XYZ file of C-alpha atoms in Angstrom:
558
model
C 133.258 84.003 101.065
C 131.760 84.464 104.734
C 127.694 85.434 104.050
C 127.658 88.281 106.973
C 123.690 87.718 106.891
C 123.554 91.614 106.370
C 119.947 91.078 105.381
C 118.725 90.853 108.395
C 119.448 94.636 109.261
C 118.204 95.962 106.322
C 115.751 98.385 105.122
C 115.022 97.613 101.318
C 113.454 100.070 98.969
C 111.757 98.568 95.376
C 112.283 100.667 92.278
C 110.146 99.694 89.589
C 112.514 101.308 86.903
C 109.678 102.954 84.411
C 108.561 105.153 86.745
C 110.894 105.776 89.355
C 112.609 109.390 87.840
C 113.285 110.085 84.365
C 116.381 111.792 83.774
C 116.812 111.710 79.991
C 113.014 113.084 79.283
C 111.906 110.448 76.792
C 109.161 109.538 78.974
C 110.634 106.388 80.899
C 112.725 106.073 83.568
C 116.519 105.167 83.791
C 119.482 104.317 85.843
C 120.414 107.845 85.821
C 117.565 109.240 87.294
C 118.287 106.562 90.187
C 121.300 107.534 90.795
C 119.846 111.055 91.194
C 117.931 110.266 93.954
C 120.270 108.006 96.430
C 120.851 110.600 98.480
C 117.016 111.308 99.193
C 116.665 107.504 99.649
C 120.027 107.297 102.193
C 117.812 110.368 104.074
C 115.067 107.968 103.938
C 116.624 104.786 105.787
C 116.885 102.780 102.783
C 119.891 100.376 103.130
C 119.365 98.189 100.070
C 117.485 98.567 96.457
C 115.581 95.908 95.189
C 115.219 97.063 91.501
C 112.530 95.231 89.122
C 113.865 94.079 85.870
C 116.272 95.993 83.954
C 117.244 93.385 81.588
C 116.398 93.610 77.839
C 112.974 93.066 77.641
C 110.030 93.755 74.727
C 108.033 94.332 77.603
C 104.971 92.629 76.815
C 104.866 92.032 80.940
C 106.920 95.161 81.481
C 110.007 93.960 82.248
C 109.095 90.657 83.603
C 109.599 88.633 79.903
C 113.473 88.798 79.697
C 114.973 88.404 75.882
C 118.671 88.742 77.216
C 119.968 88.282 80.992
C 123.008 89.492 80.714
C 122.342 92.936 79.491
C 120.671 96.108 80.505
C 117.797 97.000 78.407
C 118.507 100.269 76.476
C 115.945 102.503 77.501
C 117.023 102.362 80.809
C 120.984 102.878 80.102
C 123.829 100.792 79.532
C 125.917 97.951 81.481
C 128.413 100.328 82.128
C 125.801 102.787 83.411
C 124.217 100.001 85.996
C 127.715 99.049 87.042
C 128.590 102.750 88.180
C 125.491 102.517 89.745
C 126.432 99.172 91.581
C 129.266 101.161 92.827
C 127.653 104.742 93.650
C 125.448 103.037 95.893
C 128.099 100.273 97.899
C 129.490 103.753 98.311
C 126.510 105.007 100.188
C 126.266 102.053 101.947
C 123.659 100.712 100.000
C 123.274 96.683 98.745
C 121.983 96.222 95.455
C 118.792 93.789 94.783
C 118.409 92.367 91.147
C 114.906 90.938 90.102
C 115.191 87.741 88.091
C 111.975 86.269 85.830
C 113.759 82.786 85.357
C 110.630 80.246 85.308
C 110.100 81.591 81.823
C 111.854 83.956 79.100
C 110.965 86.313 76.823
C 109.783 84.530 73.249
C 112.316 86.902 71.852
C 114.796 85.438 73.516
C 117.973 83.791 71.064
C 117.075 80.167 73.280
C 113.493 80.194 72.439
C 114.346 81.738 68.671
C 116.373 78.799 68.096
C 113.963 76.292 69.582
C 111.306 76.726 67.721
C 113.736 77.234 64.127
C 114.993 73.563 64.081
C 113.546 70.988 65.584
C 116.911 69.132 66.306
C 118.448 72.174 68.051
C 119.641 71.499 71.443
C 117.407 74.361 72.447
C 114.502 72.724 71.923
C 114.866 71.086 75.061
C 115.278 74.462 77.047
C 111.449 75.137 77.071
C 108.419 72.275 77.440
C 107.430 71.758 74.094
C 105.014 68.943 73.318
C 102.950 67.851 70.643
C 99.018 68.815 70.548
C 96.226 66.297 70.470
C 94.264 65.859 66.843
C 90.797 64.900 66.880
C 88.558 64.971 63.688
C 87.771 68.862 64.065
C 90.538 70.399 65.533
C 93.884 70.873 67.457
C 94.341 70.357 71.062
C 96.454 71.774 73.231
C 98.696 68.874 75.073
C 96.702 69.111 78.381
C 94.189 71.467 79.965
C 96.465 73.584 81.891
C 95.303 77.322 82.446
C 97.890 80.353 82.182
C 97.564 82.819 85.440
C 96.997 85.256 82.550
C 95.598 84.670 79.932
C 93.422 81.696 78.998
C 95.409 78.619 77.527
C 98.600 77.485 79.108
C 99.602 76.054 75.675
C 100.511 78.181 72.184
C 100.518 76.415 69.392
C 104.291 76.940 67.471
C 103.237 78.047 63.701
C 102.890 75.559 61.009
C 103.159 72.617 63.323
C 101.124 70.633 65.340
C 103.811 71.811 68.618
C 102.728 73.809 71.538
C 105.200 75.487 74.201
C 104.007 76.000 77.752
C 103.414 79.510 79.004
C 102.058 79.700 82.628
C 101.598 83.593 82.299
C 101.858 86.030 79.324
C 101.485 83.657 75.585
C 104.649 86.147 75.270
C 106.621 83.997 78.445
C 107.513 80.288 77.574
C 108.786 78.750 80.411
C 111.497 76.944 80.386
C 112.368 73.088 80.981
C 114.240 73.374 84.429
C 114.654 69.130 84.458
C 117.015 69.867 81.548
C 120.456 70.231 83.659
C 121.575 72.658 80.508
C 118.997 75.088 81.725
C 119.985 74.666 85.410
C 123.745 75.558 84.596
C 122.897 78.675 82.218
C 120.582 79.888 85.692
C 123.511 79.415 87.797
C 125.904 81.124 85.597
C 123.209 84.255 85.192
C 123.308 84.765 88.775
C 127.052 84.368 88.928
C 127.617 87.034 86.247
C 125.953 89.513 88.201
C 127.195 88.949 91.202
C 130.186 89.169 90.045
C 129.392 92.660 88.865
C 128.682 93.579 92.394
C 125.122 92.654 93.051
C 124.705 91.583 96.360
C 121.184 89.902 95.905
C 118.210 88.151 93.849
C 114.808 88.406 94.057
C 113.987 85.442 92.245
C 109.868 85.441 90.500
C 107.379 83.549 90.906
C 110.660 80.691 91.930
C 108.156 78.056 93.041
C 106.633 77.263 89.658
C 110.466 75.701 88.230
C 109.297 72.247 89.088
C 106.311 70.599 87.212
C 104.789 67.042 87.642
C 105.884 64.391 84.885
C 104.506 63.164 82.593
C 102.206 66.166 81.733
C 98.681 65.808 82.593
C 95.061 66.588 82.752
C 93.806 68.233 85.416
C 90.244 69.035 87.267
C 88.362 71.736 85.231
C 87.828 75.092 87.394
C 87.269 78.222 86.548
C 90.631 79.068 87.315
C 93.994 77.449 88.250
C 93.136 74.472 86.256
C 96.646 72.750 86.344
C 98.446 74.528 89.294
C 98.607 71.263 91.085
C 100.857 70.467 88.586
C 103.090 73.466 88.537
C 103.614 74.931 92.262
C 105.544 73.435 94.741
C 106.375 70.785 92.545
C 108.731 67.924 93.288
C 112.157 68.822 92.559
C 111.473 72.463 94.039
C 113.674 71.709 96.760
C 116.140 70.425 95.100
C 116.532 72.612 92.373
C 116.851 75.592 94.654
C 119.678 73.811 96.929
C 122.010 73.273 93.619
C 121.360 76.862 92.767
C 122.356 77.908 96.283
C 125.512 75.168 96.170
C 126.843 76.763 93.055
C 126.073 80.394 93.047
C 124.163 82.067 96.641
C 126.708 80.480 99.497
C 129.550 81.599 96.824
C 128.809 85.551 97.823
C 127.612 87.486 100.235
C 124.463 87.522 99.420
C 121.012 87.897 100.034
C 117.683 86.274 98.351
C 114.129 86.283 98.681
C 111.772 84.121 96.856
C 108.108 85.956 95.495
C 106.209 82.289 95.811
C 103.215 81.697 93.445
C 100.475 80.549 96.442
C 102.601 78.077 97.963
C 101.860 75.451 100.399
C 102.504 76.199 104.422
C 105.049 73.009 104.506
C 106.865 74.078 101.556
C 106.806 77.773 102.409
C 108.760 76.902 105.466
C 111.211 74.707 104.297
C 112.028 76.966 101.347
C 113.832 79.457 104.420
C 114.782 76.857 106.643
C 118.296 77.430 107.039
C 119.157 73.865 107.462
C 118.045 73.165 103.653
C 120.005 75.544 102.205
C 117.377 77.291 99.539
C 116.625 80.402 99.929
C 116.851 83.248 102.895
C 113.681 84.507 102.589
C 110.331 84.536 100.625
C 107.552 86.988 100.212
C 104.110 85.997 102.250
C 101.319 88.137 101.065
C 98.159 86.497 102.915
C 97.221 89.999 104.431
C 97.134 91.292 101.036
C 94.123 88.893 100.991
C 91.784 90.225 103.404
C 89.804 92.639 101.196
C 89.442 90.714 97.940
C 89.299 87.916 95.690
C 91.822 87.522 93.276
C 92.942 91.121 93.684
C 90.287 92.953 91.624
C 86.807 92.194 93.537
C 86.409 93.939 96.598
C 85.203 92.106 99.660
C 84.652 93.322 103.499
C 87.980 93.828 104.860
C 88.543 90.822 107.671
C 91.180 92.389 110.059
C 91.943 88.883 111.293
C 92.508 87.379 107.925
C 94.911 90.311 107.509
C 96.562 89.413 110.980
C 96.925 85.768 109.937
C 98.323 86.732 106.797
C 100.847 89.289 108.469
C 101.611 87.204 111.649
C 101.741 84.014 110.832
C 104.686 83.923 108.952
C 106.639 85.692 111.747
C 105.678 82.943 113.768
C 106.193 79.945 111.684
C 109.638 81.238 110.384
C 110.993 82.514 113.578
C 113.926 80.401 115.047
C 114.468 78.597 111.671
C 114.859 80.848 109.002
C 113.948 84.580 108.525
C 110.787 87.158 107.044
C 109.710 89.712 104.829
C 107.568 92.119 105.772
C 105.130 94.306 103.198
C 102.126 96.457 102.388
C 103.071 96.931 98.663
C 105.204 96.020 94.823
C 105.001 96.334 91.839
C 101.970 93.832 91.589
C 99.450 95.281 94.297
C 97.366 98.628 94.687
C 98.320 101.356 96.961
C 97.767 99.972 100.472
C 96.533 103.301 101.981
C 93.173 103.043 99.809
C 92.903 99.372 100.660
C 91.340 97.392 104.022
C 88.495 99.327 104.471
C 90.444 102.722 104.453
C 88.925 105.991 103.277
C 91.945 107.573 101.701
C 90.570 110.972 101.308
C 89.683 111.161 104.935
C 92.324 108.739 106.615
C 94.793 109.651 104.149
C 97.908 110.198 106.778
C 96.569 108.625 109.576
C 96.562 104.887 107.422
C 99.610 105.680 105.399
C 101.602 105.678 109.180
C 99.498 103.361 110.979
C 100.394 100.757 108.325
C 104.114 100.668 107.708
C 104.101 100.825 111.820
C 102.402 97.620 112.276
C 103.952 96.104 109.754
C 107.704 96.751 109.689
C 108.300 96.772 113.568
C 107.824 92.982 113.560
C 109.975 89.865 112.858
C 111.521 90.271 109.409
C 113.347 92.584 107.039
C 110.774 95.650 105.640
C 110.153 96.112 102.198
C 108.939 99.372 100.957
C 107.652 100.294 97.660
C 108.754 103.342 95.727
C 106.383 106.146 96.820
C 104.950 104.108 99.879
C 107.022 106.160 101.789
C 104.946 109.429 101.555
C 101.626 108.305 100.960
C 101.268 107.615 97.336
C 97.562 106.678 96.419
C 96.126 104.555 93.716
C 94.711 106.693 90.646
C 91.430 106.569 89.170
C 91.507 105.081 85.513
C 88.894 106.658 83.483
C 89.094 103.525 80.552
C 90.821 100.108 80.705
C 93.092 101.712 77.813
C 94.474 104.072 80.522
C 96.297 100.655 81.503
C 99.213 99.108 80.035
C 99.147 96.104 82.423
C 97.894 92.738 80.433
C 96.685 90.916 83.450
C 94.158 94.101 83.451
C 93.011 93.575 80.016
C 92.803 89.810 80.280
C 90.848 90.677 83.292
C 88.944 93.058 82.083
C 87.763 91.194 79.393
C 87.265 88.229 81.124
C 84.625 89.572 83.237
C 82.915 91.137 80.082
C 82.459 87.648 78.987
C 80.197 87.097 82.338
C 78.474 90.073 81.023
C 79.152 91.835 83.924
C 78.106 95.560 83.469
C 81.091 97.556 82.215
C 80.840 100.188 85.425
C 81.124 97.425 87.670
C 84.535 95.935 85.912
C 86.011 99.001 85.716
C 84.997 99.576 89.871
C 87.365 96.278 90.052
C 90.345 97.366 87.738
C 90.329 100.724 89.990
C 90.808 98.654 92.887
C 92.899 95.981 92.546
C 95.023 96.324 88.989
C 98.747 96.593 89.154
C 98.544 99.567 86.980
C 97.910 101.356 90.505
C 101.104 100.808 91.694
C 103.149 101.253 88.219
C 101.876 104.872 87.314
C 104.828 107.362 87.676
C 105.875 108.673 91.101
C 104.796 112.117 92.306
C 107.799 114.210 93.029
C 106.351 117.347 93.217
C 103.953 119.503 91.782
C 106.116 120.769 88.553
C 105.127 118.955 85.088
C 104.185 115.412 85.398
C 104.821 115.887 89.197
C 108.394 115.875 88.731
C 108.538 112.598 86.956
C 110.369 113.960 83.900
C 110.997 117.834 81.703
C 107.363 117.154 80.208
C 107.701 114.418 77.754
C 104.542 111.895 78.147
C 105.344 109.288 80.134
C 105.453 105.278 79.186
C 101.754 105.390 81.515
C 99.569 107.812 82.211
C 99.558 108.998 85.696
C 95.871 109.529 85.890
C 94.201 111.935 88.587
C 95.478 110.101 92.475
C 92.632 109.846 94.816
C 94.220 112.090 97.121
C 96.752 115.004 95.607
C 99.757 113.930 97.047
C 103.740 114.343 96.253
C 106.701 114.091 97.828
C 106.978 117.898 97.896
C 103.585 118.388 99.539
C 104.111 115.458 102.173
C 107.392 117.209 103.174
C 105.937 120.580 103.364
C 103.126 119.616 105.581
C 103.176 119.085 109.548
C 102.146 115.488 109.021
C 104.330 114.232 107.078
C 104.147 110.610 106.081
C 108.324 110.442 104.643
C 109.153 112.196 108.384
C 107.302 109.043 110.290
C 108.534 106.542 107.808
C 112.406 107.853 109.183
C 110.921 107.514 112.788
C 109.719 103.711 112.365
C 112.547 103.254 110.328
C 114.549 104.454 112.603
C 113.376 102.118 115.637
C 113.883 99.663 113.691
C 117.995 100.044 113.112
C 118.234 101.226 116.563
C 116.165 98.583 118.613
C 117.328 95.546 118.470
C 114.532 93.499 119.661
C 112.875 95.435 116.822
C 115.171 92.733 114.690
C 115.697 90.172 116.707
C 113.197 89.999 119.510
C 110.821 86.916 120.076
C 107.066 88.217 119.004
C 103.873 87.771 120.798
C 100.465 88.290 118.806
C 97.913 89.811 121.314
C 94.519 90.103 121.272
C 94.420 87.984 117.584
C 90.317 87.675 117.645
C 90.315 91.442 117.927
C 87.978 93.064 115.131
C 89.546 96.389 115.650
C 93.019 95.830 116.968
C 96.501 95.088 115.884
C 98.356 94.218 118.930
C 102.091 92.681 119.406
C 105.418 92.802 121.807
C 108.926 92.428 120.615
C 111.359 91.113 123.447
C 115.070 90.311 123.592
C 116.902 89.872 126.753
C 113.869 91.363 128.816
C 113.869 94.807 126.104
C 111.402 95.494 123.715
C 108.416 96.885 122.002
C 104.846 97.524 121.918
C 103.085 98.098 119.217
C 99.330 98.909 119.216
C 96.974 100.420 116.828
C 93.228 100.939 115.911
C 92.705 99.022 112.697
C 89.243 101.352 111.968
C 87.510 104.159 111.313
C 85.977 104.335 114.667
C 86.757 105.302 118.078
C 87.595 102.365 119.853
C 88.613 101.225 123.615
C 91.179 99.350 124.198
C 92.706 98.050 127.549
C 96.230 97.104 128.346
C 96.472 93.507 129.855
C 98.561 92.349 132.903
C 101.372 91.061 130.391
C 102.094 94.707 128.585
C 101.785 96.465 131.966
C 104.353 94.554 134.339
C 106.655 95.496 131.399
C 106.404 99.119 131.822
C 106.171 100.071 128.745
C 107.011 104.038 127.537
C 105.782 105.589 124.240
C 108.163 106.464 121.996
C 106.032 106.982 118.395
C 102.256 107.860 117.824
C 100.700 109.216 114.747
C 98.795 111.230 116.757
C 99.166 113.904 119.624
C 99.002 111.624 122.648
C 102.397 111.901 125.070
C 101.872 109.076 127.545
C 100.710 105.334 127.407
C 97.792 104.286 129.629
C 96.511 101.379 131.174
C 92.989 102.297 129.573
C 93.135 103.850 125.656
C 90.354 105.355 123.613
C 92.305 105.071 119.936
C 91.318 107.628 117.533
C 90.656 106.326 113.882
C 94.159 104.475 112.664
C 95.922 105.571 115.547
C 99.131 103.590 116.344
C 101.490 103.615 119.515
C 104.860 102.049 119.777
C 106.160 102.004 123.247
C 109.476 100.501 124.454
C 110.313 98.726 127.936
């Protein structure tokens, strides 16, 4: 089939499927309250849905620990339900994004069920299983390896002195991906689907397939210890270019890797299109620039966050192709992040952002409720969250005896829960969520009343500029295709960059702060003439010399 590279003109909207609408009232959502709200998301912009998982799943990482990949998990509808929603929305023009958790399944899976049963079952060999070490007290796990969630990498298997690997929840073995039998049940997953009509894979945490072998000891730290040994590992490369032989150049498709803190050389090569891996992966070293590890809170470094955002662009452009995004599933609400005060900056951040961001070189990625200003909550107890990275957080830090104010400070701003609690339709029963059943998560109070309803009702509306930029960015096409040129990068206050194709373009300019702040146009924006064309605030012409108000953003075009 000819791959039309229709990616690179889209718009993509993520639906985390518990909390997107819920249509039957049981208090999560489903596929049909999706399909009740294409039409708002058509109105949006949105040209393709990247949904999280909506596999079977015993949701121990919500959604993300997969007991059957060929199946729609029950709560959320049936086959036949996502496949006339496959179809509603290539009707409305829309692609359709699956999420895949393939370094790992679900314990509950029948492969791991049947590895662990009989020793001598061919499925044994699916998942890394190895034997512990005995000394005279106790059992060992096989190396020192750290999960990225809780504690050990290793569980011991009951009753024997066998331990599977589990690089995130103990509920998550991963599986053997040297073991070609593996390999061929990925490839025929994908194929399954697309032969549904799904038209793309986002494929998790994809760089962690390969490991190092034989398994190993590592350096002790207080974290990672191990990753050495699991990212970017040797045969990344080549397992990703017999996935693409047998299954991605097959369809017209599209698919973007979420990469587990990969190295810059590998990052690269894994869009290259000469190598034949992957079209794109997600690059979230902005998302860095006010924290450690997502839950401390550090001064906000505007050039860490333009490193992070721009140098991607750069390093991809010519060779392969970008993502560009402020938020998923697995980061707080960007609008109460980087130094923002969301209670007083609340509209001017929530448009200054997506500006900056998805009027460079790549294809935009928004998050479901991004798109009028969703906020994070506030989380009155770590029991308010269902997330287990939280609790393994949270109780991690206790450990440090770090006071319990302080840890909670961190889980209300960096835990995933923010982004997971139920979107805000409107101001009916639980905001429009559902009839009034109690949903799978607690909403919690936002820190700024927002909902869809209220955005749309008001004169600055947040959804109305997100059609605007969204808009510039269909119509323009230097906006897509255009060269781009970082200005001003040691700026502590502004985000600066042109987009230019065949002597057309864009500006784009904004006031990363809370404060007033000059800003002069050099020699090589002026002799392009540029005209303004979007602004968050009042301002009707584009001068040589600017005084930006707080988070104010222009986009001219030449």
């Amino acid at each position: 089939m000819q791959r039309t590279e229709w990616y690179k003109n889209a718009v993509v909207y993520q639906i985390y499927p518990f909390s997107f609408y819920d249509a039957d009232n049981d208090g999560w959502g489903d596929i049909e309250g999706i399909i009740s709200k294409l039409d708002y998301l058509s109105e949006l912009g949105v040209t393709a849905i990247w949904f999280s998982p909506l596999y079977k799943s015993p949701d121990y990482d919500y959604g993300y620990d997969i007991s059957d990949y060929r199946d729609i998990d029950p709560k959320f509808g049936s086959l036949d339900d996502f496949k006339r929603m496959v179809a509603l929305c290539h009707e409305k023009g829309i692609r359709v994004i699956m999420d895949i958790a393939i370094n790992h399944s679900s314990i509950e899976h029948e492969w791991f069920k049947k590895a662990i049963a009989d020793t001598e079952s061919p499925y044994r060999n699916y998942y890394i299983i190895r034997q512990g070490r005995r000394t005279d007290k106790e059992l060992l796990p096989p190396t020192n390896w750290d999960s990225t969630f809780t504690g050990s990498a290793w569980e011991n298997i009951k009753g024997t002195d066998d331990f599977y690997l589990h690089l995130f929840c103990v509920e998550q073995a991963d599986l053997n991906w040297e073991n070609p039998d593996v390999r061929n049940e990925a490839a025929e997953i994908f194929n399954f689907w697309f032969d549904i009509g799904v038209d793309g894979f986002r494929l998790d945490v994809f760089n962690m397939f390969s490991k190092v072998y034989p398994l190993q000891d590592s350096k002790k730290r207080l974290m990672g210890t191990g990753s050495e040994f699991y990212i970017d590992g040797p045969r990344m490369h080549e397992f990703l270019r017999e996935l693409n032989e047998k299954c991605f150049s097959k369809y017209d498709s599209y698919t973007v890797g979420e990469s587990y803190q990969p190295h810059k050389e590998d990052a690269k090569a894994y869009v290259d299109v000469n190598n034949h891996e992957l079209d794109t992966i997600f690059n979230f070293g902005h998302l860095d620039s006010d924290n450690v590890a997502k839950f401390i809170k550090v001064p906000f470094n505007l050039r860490k966050f333009k490193d992070g955002l721009f140098g991607p662009q750069k390093e991809s452009f010519g060779s392969g192709w970008n993502t560009l995004v402020l938020e998923n599933h697995d980061n707080a609400r960007s609008n109460a992040r980087f130094g923002i005060d969301p209670k007083k900056y609340h509209y001017e951040a929530s448009t200054m952002l997506p500006a900056i961001t998805f009027l460079g070189f790549g294809t935009p990625f928004i998050y479901m409720g991004e798109e009028f200003g969703m906020t994070n909550v506030r989380f009155p107890s770590v029991d308010d969250c269902k997330d287990p990275v939280t609790h393994f957080i949270y109780h991690m830090f206790r450990k440090f005896h770090l006071p319990k104010s302080y840890v909670l400070k961190c889980v209300n701003y960096g835990a995933r829960d923010m982004a997971r609690v139920p979107i805000r339709w409107d101001n009916s029963v639980n905001n429009g969520f559902n009839a009034g059943a109690k949903p799978w998560q607690d909403p919690c109070e936002p820190l700024v009343d927002v909902s869809l309803e209220n955005d749309l009702k008001s004169e600055k509306s947040v959804f109305r500029f997100y059609q605007q930029v969204l808009k510039i960015k269909k119509t323009e096409k230097a906006a897509v295709y255009g060269n781009i040129t970082e200005l001003d990068h040691d700026h502590k206050k502004i985000v600066a960059y042109l987009r230019e194709l065949d002597h057309e373009g864009l500006f784009v300019c904004a006031n990363f702060s809370a404060k007033p702040t000059k800003y002069t146009l050099s020699e090589e924006v002026l002799k392009r003439n540029p005209k303004l064309i979007l602004t968050n605030y009042d301002r009707t012409s584009l001068d040589a010399k600017l005084s930006l108000r707080p988070y104010e953003v222009l986009v001219a075009k030449f």
